Coordinates of C-alpha atoms and ligand atoms in Angstrom, one line a residue:
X707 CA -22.1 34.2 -33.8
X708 CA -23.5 35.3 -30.1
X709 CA -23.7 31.1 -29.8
X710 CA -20.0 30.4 -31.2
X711 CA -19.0 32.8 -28.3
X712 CA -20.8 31.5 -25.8
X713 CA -19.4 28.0 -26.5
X714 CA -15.8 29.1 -26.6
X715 CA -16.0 31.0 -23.5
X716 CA -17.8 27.8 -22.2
X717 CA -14.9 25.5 -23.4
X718 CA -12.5 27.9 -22.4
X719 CA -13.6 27.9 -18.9
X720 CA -13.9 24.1 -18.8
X721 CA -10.3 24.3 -19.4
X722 CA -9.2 26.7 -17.1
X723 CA -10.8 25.3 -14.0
X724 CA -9.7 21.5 -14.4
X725 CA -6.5 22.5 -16.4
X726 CA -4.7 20.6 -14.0
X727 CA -6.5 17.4 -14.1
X728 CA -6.1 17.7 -17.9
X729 CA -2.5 18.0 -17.9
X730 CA -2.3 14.7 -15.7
X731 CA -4.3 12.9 -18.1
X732 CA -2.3 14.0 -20.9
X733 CA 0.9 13.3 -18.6
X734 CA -0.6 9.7 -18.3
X735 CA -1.3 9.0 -22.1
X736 CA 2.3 10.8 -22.8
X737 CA 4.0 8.6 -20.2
X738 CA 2.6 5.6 -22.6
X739 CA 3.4 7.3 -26.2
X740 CA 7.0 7.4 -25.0
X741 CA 7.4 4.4 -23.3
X742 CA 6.2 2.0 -25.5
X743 CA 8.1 2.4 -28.8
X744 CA 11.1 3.8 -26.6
X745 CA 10.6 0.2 -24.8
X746 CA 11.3 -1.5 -28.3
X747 CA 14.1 0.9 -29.5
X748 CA 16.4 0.6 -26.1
X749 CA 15.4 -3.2 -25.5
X750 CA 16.6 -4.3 -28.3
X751 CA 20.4 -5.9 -28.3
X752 CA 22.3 -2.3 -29.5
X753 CA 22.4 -1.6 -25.5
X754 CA 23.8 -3.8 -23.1
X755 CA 22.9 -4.1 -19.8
X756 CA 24.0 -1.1 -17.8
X757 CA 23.5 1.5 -20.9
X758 CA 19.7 0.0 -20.6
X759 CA 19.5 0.6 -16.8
X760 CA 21.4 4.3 -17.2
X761 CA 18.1 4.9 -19.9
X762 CA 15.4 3.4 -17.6
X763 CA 16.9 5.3 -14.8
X764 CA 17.1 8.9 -17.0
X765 CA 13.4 8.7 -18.2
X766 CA 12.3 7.9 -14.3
X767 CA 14.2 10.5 -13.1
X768 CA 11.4 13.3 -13.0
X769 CA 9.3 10.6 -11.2
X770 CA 11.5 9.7 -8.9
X771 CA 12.0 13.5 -7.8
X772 CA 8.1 13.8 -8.2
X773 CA 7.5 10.2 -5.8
X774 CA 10.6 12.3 -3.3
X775 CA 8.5 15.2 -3.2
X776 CA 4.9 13.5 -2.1
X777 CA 6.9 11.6 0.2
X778 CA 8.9 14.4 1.9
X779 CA 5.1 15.9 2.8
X780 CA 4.0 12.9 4.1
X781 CA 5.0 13.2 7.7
X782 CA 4.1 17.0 8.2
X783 CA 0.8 16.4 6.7
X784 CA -0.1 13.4 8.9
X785 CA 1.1 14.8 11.9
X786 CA -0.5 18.2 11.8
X787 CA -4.1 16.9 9.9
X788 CA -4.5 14.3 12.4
X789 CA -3.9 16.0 15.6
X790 CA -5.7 19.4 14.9
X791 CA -8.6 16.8 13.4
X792 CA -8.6 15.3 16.9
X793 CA -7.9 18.3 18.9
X794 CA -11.2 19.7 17.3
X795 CA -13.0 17.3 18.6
X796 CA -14.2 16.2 22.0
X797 CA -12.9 12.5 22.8
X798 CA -16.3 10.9 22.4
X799 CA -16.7 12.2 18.9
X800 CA -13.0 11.1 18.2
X801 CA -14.1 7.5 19.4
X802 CA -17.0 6.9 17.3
X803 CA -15.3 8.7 14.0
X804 CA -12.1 6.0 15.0
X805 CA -14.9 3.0 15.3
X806 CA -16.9 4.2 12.2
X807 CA -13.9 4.7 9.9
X808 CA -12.8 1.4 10.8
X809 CA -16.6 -0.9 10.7
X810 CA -16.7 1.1 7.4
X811 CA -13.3 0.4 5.8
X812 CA -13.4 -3.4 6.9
X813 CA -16.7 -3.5 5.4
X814 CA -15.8 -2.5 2.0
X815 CA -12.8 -4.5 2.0
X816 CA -14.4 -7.9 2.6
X817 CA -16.8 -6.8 -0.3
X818 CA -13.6 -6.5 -2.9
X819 CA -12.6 -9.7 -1.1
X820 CA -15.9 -11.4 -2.2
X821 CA -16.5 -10.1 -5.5
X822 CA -12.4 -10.8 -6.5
X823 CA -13.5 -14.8 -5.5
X824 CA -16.5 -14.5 -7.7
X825 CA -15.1 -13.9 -10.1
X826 CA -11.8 -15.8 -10.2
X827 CA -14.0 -18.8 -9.8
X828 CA -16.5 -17.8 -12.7
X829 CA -13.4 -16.8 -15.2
X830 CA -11.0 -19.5 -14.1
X831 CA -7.9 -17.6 -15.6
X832 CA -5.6 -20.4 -14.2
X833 CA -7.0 -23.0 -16.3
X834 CA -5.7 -21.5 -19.2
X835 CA -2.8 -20.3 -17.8
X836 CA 0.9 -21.7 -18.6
X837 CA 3.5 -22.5 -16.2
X838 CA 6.6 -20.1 -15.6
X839 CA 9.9 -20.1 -13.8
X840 CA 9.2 -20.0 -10.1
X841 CA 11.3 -18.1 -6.9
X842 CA 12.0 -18.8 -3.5
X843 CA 9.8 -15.9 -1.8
X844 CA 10.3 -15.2 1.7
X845 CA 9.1 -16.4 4.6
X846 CA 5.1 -13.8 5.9
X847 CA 2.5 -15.8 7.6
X848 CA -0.2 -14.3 8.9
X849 CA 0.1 -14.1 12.8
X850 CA 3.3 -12.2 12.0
X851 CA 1.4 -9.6 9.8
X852 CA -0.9 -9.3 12.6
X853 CA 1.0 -9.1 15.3
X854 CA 3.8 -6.5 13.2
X855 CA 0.3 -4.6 12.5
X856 CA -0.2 -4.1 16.5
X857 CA 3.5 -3.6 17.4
X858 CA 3.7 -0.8 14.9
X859 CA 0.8 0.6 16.5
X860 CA 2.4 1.4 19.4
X861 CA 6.1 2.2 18.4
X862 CA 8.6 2.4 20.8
X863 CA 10.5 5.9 19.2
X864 CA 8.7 8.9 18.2
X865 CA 11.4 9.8 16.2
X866 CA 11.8 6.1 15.0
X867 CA 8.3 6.1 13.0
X868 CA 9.2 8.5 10.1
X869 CA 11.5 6.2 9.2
X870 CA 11.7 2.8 10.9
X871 CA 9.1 -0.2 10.9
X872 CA 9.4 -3.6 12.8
X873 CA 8.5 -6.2 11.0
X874 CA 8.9 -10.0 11.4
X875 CA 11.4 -11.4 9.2
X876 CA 13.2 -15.1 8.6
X877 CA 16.8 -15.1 8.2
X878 CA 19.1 -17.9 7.1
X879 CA 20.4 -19.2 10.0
X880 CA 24.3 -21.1 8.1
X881 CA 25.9 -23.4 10.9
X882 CA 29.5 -22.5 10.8
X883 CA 30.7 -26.3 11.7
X884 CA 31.0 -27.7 8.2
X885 CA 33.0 -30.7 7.6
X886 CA 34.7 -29.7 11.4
X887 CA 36.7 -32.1 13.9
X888 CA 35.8 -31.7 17.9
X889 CA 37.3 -32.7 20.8
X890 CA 35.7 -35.1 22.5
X891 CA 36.0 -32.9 25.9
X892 CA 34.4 -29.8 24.2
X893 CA 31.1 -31.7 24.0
X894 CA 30.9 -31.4 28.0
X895 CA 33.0 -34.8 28.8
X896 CA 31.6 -37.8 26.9
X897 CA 31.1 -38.6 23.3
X898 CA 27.7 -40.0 25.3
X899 CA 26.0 -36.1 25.4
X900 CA 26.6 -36.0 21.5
X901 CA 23.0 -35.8 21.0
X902 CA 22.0 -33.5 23.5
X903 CA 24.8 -31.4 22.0
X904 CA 23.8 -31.3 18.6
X905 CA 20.0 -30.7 19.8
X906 CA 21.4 -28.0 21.8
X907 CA 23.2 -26.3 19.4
X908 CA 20.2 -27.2 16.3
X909 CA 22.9 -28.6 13.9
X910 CA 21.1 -29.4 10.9
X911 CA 21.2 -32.8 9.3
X912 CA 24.5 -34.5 9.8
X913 CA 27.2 -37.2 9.1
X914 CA 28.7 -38.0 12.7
X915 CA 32.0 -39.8 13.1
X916 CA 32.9 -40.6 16.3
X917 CA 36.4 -41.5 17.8
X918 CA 37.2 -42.2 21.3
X919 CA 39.0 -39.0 21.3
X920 CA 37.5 -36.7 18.4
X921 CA 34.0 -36.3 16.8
X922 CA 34.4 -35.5 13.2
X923 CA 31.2 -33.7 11.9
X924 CA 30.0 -33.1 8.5
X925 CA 27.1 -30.9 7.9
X926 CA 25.3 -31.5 4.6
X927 CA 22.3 -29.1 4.6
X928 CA 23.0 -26.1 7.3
X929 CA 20.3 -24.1 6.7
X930 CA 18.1 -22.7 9.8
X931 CA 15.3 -20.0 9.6
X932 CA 14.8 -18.3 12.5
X933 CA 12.3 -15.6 12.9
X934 CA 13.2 -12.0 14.4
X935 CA 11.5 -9.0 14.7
X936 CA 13.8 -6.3 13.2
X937 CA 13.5 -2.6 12.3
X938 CA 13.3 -2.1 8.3
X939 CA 14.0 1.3 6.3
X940 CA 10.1 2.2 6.2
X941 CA 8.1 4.8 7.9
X942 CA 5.9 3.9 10.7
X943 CA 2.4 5.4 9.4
X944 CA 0.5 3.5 11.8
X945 CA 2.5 4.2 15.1
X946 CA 2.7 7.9 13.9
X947 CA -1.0 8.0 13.6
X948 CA -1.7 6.7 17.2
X949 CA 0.9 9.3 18.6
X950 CA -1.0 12.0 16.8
X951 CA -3.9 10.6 17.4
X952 CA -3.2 10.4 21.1
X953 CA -1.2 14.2 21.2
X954 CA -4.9 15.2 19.6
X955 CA -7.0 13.6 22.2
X956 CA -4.5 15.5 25.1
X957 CA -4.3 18.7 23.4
X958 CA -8.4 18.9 23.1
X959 CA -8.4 17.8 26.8
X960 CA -6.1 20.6 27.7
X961 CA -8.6 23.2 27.0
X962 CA -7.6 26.8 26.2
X963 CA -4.3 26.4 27.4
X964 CA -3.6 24.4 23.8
X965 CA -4.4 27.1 21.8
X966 CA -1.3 28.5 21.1
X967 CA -0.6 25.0 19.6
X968 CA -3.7 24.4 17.8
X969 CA -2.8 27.9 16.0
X970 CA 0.9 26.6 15.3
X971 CA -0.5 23.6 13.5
X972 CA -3.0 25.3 12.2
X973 CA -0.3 27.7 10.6
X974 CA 1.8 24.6 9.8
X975 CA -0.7 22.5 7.9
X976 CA -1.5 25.7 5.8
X977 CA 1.9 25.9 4.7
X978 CA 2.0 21.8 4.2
X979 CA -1.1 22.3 1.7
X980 CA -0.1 25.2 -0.1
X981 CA 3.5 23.3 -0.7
X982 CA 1.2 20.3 -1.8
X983 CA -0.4 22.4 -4.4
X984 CA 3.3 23.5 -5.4
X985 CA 3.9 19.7 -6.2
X986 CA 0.8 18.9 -7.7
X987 CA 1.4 21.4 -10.5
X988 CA 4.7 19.1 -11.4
X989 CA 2.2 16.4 -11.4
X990 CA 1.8 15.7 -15.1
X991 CA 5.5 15.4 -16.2
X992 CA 6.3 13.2 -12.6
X993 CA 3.6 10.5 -13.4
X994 CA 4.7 10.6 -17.4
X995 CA 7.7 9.8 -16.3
X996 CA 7.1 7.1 -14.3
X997 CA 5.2 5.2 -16.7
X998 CA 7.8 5.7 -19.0
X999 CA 10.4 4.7 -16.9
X1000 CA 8.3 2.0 -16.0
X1001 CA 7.6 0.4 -19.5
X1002 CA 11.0 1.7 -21.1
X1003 CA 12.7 -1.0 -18.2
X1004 CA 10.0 -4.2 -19.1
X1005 CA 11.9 -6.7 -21.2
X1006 CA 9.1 -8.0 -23.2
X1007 CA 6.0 -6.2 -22.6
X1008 CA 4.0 -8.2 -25.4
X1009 CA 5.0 -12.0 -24.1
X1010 CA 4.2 -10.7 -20.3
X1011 CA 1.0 -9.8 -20.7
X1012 CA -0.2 -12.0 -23.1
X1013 CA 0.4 -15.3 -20.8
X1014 CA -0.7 -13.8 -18.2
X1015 CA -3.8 -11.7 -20.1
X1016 CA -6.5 -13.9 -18.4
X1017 CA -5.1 -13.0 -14.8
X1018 CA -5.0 -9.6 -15.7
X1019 CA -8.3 -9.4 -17.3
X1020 CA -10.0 -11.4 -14.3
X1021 CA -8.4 -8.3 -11.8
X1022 CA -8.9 -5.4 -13.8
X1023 CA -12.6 -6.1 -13.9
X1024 CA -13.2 -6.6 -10.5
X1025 CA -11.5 -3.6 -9.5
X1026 CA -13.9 -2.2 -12.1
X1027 CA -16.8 -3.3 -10.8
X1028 CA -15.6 -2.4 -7.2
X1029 CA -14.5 1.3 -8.2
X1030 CA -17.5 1.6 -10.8
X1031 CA -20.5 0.1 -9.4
X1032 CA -19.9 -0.7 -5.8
X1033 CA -18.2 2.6 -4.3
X1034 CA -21.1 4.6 -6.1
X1035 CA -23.6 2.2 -4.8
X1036 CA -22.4 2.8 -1.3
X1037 CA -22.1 6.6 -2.1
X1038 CA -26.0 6.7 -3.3
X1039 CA -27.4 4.7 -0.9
X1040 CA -25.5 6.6 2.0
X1041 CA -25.3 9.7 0.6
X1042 CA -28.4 10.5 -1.8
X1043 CA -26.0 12.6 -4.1
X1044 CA -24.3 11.7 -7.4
X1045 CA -21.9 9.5 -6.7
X1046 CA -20.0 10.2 -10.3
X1047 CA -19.3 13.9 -9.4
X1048 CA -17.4 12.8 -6.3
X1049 CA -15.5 10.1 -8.7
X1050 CA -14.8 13.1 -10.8
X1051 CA -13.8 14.9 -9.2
X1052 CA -11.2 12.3 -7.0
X1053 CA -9.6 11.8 -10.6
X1054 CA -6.0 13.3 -10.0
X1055 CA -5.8 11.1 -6.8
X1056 CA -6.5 8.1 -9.1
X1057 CA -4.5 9.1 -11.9
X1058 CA -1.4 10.1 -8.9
X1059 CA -2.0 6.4 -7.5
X1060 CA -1.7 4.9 -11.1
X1061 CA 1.2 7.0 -11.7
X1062 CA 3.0 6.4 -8.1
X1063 CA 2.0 3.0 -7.2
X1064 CA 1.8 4.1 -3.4
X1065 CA -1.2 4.9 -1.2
X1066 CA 1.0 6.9 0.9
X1067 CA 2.8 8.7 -1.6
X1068 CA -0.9 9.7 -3.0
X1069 CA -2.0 10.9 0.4
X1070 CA -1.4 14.7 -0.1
X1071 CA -3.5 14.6 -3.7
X1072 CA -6.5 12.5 -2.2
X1073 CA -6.9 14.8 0.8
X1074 CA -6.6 18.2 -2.0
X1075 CA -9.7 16.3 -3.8
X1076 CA -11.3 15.4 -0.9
X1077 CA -11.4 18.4 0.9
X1078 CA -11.3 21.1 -2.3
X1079 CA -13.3 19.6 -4.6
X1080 CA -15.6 17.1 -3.0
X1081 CA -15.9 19.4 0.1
X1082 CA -15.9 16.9 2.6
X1083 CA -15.5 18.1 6.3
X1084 CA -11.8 19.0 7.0
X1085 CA -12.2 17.3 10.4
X1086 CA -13.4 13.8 9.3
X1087 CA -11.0 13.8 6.0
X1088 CA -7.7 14.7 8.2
X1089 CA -8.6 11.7 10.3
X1090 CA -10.2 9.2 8.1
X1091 CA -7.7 9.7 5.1
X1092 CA -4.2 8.9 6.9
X1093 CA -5.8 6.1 8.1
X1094 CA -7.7 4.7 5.3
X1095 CA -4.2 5.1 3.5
X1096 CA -2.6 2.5 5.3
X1097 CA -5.5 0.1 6.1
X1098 CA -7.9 0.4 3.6
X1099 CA -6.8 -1.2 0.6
X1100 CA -9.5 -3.2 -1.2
X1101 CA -8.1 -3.0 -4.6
X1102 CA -5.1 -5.1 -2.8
X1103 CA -7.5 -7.2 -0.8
X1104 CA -9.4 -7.9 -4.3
X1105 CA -6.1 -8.8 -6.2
X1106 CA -5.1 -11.0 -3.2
X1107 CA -8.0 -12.8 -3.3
X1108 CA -7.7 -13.4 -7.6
X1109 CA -4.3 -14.3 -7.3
X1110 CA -4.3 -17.3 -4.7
X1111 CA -7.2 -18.9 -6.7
X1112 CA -5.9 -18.5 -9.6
X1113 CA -2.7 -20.0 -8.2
X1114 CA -4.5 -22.9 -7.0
X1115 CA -6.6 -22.9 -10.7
X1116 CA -3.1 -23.2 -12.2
X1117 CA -1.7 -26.2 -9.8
X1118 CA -5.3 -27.9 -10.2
X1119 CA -6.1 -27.8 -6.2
X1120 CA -9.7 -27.1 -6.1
X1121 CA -11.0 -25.2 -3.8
X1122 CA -14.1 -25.8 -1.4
X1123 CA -15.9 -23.6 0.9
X1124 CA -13.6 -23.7 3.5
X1125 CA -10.8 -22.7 1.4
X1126 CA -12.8 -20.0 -0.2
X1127 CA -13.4 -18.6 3.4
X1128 CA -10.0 -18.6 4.1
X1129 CA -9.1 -17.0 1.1
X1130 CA -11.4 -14.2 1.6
X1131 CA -10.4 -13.5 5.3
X1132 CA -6.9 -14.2 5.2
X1133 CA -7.1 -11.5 1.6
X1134 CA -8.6 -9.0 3.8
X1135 CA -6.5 -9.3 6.6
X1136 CA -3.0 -9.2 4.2
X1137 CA -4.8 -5.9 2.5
X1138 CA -4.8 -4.8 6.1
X1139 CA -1.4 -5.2 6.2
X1140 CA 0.0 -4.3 3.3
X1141 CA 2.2 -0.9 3.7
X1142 CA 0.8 2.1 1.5
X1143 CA 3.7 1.1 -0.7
X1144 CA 4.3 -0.4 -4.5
X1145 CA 4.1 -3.6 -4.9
X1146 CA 3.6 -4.4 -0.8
X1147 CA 0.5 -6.4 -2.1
X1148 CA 2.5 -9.4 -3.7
X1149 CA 4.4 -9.7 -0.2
X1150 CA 1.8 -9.9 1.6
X1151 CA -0.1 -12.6 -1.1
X1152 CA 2.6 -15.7 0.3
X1153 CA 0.6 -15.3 3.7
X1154 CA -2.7 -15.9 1.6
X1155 CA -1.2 -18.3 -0.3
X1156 CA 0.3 -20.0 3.3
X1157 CA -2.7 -20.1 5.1
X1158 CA -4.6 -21.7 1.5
X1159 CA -1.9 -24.5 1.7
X1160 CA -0.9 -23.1 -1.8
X1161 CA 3.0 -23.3 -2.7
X1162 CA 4.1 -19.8 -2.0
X1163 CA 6.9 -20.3 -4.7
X1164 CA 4.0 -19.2 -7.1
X1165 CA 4.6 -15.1 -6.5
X1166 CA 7.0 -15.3 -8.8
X1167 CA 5.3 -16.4 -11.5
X1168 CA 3.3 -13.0 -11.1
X1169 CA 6.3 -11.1 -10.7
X1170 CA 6.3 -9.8 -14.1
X1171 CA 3.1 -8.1 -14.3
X1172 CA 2.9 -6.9 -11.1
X1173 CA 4.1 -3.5 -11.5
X1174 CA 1.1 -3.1 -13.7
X1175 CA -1.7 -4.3 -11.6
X1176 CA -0.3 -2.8 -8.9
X1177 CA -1.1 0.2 -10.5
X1178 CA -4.8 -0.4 -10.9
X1179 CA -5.0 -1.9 -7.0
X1180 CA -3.7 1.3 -6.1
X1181 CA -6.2 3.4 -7.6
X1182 CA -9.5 1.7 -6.4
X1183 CA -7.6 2.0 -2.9
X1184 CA -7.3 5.3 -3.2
X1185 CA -11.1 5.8 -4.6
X1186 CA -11.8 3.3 -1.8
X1187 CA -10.6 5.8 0.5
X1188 CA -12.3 9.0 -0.8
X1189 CA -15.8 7.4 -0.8
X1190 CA -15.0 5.9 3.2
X1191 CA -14.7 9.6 4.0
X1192 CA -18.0 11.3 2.5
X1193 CA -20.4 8.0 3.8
X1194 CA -18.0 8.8 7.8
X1195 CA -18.7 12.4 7.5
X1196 CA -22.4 11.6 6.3
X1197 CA -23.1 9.5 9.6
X1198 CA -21.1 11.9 11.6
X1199 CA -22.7 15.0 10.6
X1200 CA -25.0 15.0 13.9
X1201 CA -21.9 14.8 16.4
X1202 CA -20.2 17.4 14.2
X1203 CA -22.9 19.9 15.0
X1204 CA -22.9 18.9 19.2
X1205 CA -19.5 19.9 19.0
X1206 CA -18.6 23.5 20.1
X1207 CA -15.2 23.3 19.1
X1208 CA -17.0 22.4 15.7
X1209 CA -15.1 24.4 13.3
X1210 CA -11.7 25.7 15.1
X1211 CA -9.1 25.5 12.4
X1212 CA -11.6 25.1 9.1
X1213 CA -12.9 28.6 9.7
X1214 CA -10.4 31.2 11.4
X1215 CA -13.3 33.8 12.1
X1216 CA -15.4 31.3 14.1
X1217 CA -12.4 29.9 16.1
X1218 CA -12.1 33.2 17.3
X1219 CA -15.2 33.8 17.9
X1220 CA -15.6 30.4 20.2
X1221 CA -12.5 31.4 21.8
Ligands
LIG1417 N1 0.7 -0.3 -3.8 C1 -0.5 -0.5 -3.1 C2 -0.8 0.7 -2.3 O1 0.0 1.5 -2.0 C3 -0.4 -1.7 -2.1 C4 -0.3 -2.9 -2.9 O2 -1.4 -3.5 -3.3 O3 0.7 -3.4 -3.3 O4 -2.0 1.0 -2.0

């Protein structure tokens, strides 16, 4: 009897203390009992096209406000975490946390690299593979990606970065003489500077008629693509991390005089958090919806992933392998602790990612986990996390990697040693630039798949499944970014304790006593 007690009060308190993570696990497995035979029901030809979009739209909907919410807390959240992370710091210590995060994150990103080209060349899902339709992707090579990656590093607009991003893009460039007459006269005097004229002007392929008095022009292809660096709806992570970074380094330079600051943020990224755990607690019915939404709106789930199974199967296990042997690996050799516990307990990041798609969007729940539960130094996770969020994607730089061999598998190229490097670099470096954001992996694949000599018209045969994998990249990036933060704070642990201003906003009563 005493022992039936003593279990129910055990079970009981299991429950109460990760009732939340429960929830989101049963909000995950809900998200799939609805959406699946919903899927069959509102796919099948009683609903026409809009009636099936109104449904997809009204089972998302909770997400959507769900994916609104973690997005609205971005900005306040980066801002204030990274400058009172650097403003707690002296500018030495700031420097080798920025050079450690980054050795460390570029590190474990080759490694997914790696093991994703191990094992797409072991597997060989494109051998078995069949051919789908194709689509005309756009234009992403990789010294744009680069260079966008360093512009948005140093944005020109404060303001700009919460919502604005350059980015290279290639726009149709349609001649607007088609099938025209000239004047002789308007091609500067003689029908003898035609040529220069048409170089001039970069009139596509032609049929050229000329009279003494008239050239009669008839473009057949007028198609141009011209590169410009324009500013897309998207916010500016990176440049908003080097203004706070650099606001942090200024403030902690300041002295005493910034501690009526320090306290405001202080204040602010309280408030920030406990709005975060508001939003967590909707948590389980946002990410059910999403995956409802998700697989209500799929034509044909069966036929998708079945032609595609091999592809799938190939990534999922290397993303297993990377979250389930590697990142605890790294975690035991670095940190001498179980590295399962701090898995554990990083699970409602992981299941947020799966449910959200978005690095970003997870960012609030990862830094909860990682600070609450896992107890990593407030100091190193406010500056390591944002930043890990939008670099350090090696779930993305794993699928990358799969994906362009598997593209060349399924054209029958095969791939030497050379190509293999370039695979793995040019996958690490289009991880790097990815945005935090769904699906930012596949546009990022045509620069892999350009620099491979692969045709890039083969993204869209992995079009259809990439909402799903997307998923799973997301949540190793996230797990990715969690383990990069205990192995940083391990091997900054010594700086940490030469540092007076040690503890200033993680423990009120010592700030006050330093100050
Ligand atoms: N959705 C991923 C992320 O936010 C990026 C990608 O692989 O598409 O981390």
């Amino acid at each position: 009897m005493d022992s039936s007690v003593r279990l129910v009060t055990k079970l009981r308190n299991i429950v109460v203390n990760n009732l939340l993570l429960i929830l989101i696990i049963v909000g995950v497995v809900c998200g799939f009992i609805i959406g699946l035979p919903l899927n069959s029901h509102v796919q099948s030809s009683r609903y026409d096209f809009e009636e099936r979009k109104k449904i997809v739209i009204l089972v998302g909907f909770v997400g959507e406000i769900f994916v609104r919410l973690l997005k609205l807390l971005i900005i306040p959240l980066i801002i204030t975490s990274i400058v009172l992370a650097v403003a707690s710091l002296d500018t030495a210590t700031t420097g080798k946390l920025g050079r450690r995060t980054v050795i460390y994150y570029l590190g474990t990103t080759f490694i997914a690299a790696i093991i994703g080209v191990i094992l797409v060349l072991s597997i060989r899902p494109g051998d078995t593979a069949v051919q789908h339709e194709k689509s005309q992707p756009r234009h992403v090579n990789a010294m744009d990606s680069i260079l966008d990656l360093i512009r948005n590093l140093f944005p020109d607009n404060l303001v700009e970065t919460t919502f604005r991003t350059s980015e290279t893009t290639y726009k149709d460039h349609v001649n607007s003489l088609y099938n025209t007459t000239i004047p002789v006269r308007d091609i500067r005097g003689s029908p003898g500077n035609l040529s220069k004229f048409l170089e001039n002007n970069l009139y596509d392929p032609w049929s050229v008629n000329e009279t003494s008095t008239s050239v009669r022009i008839i473009k057949k292809n007028s198609k141009k693509v011209w590169a410009k660096i324009e500013k897309t709806d998207r916010m500016n992570v990176l440049g908003m991390i080097t203004c706070s970074i650099a606001f942090g380094i200024a403030l902690s330079n300041l002295g005493p005089e910034g501690r009526p600051v320090k306290e405001l943020l202080d204040v602010c990224l309280k408030i920030v958090m406990m709005l975060i755990n508001a939003v967590m607690w909707t948590s389980p019915f946002g990410i059910c919806s999403l995956i409802a939404g998700k697989l209500v709106d799929m034509e044909d789930i069966g036929k998708t992933f079945e032609s595609l199974a091999y592809l799938i199967v190939t990534t999922i296990t290397g993303i297993a392998i990377q979250a389930l042997i590697v990142y605890p690996a790294i975690y035991f050799i670095f940190i001498r602790k179980n590295p399962f516990r701090y898995l554990f307990n990083m699970q409602a990041a992981a299941y947020t990612a799966f449910g959200t798609s978005s690095s970003a969007a997870t960012l609030p729940v990862t830094l909860k986990c990682v600070k609450e539960l896992n107890k990593v130094d407030t100091r190193v996770a406010h500056f390591v996390l944002p930043i890990g969020a939008t670099v350090n994607m090696d779930g993305t730089a794993l699928y990358e990697a799969v994906a362009c061999i598997y593209i060349a598998q399924l054209n029958g190229y095969s791939f030497g040693i050379g190509k293999v490097l370039i695979t793995v670099l040019t996958s690490a470096a289009a991880s790097i630039g990815a945005a935090a954001i769904p699906s930012a992996g596949l546009v990022t694949l045509i620069m892999v798949l350009e620099a491979a000599g692969l045709p890039t018209t083969d993204v869209g045969l992995l079009y259809s499944i990439d909402w799903f994998l997307d998923r799973f990249r997301t949540a190793c990036n996230v797990t990715g970014d969690a383990v990069g933060c205990a192995v940083i704070e391990k091997f900054s642990h010594a700086d940490f304790l030469d540092n007076s201003a040690n503890v200033a906003y993680t423990n009120p009563s010592a700030t006050e006593a330093i100050l």
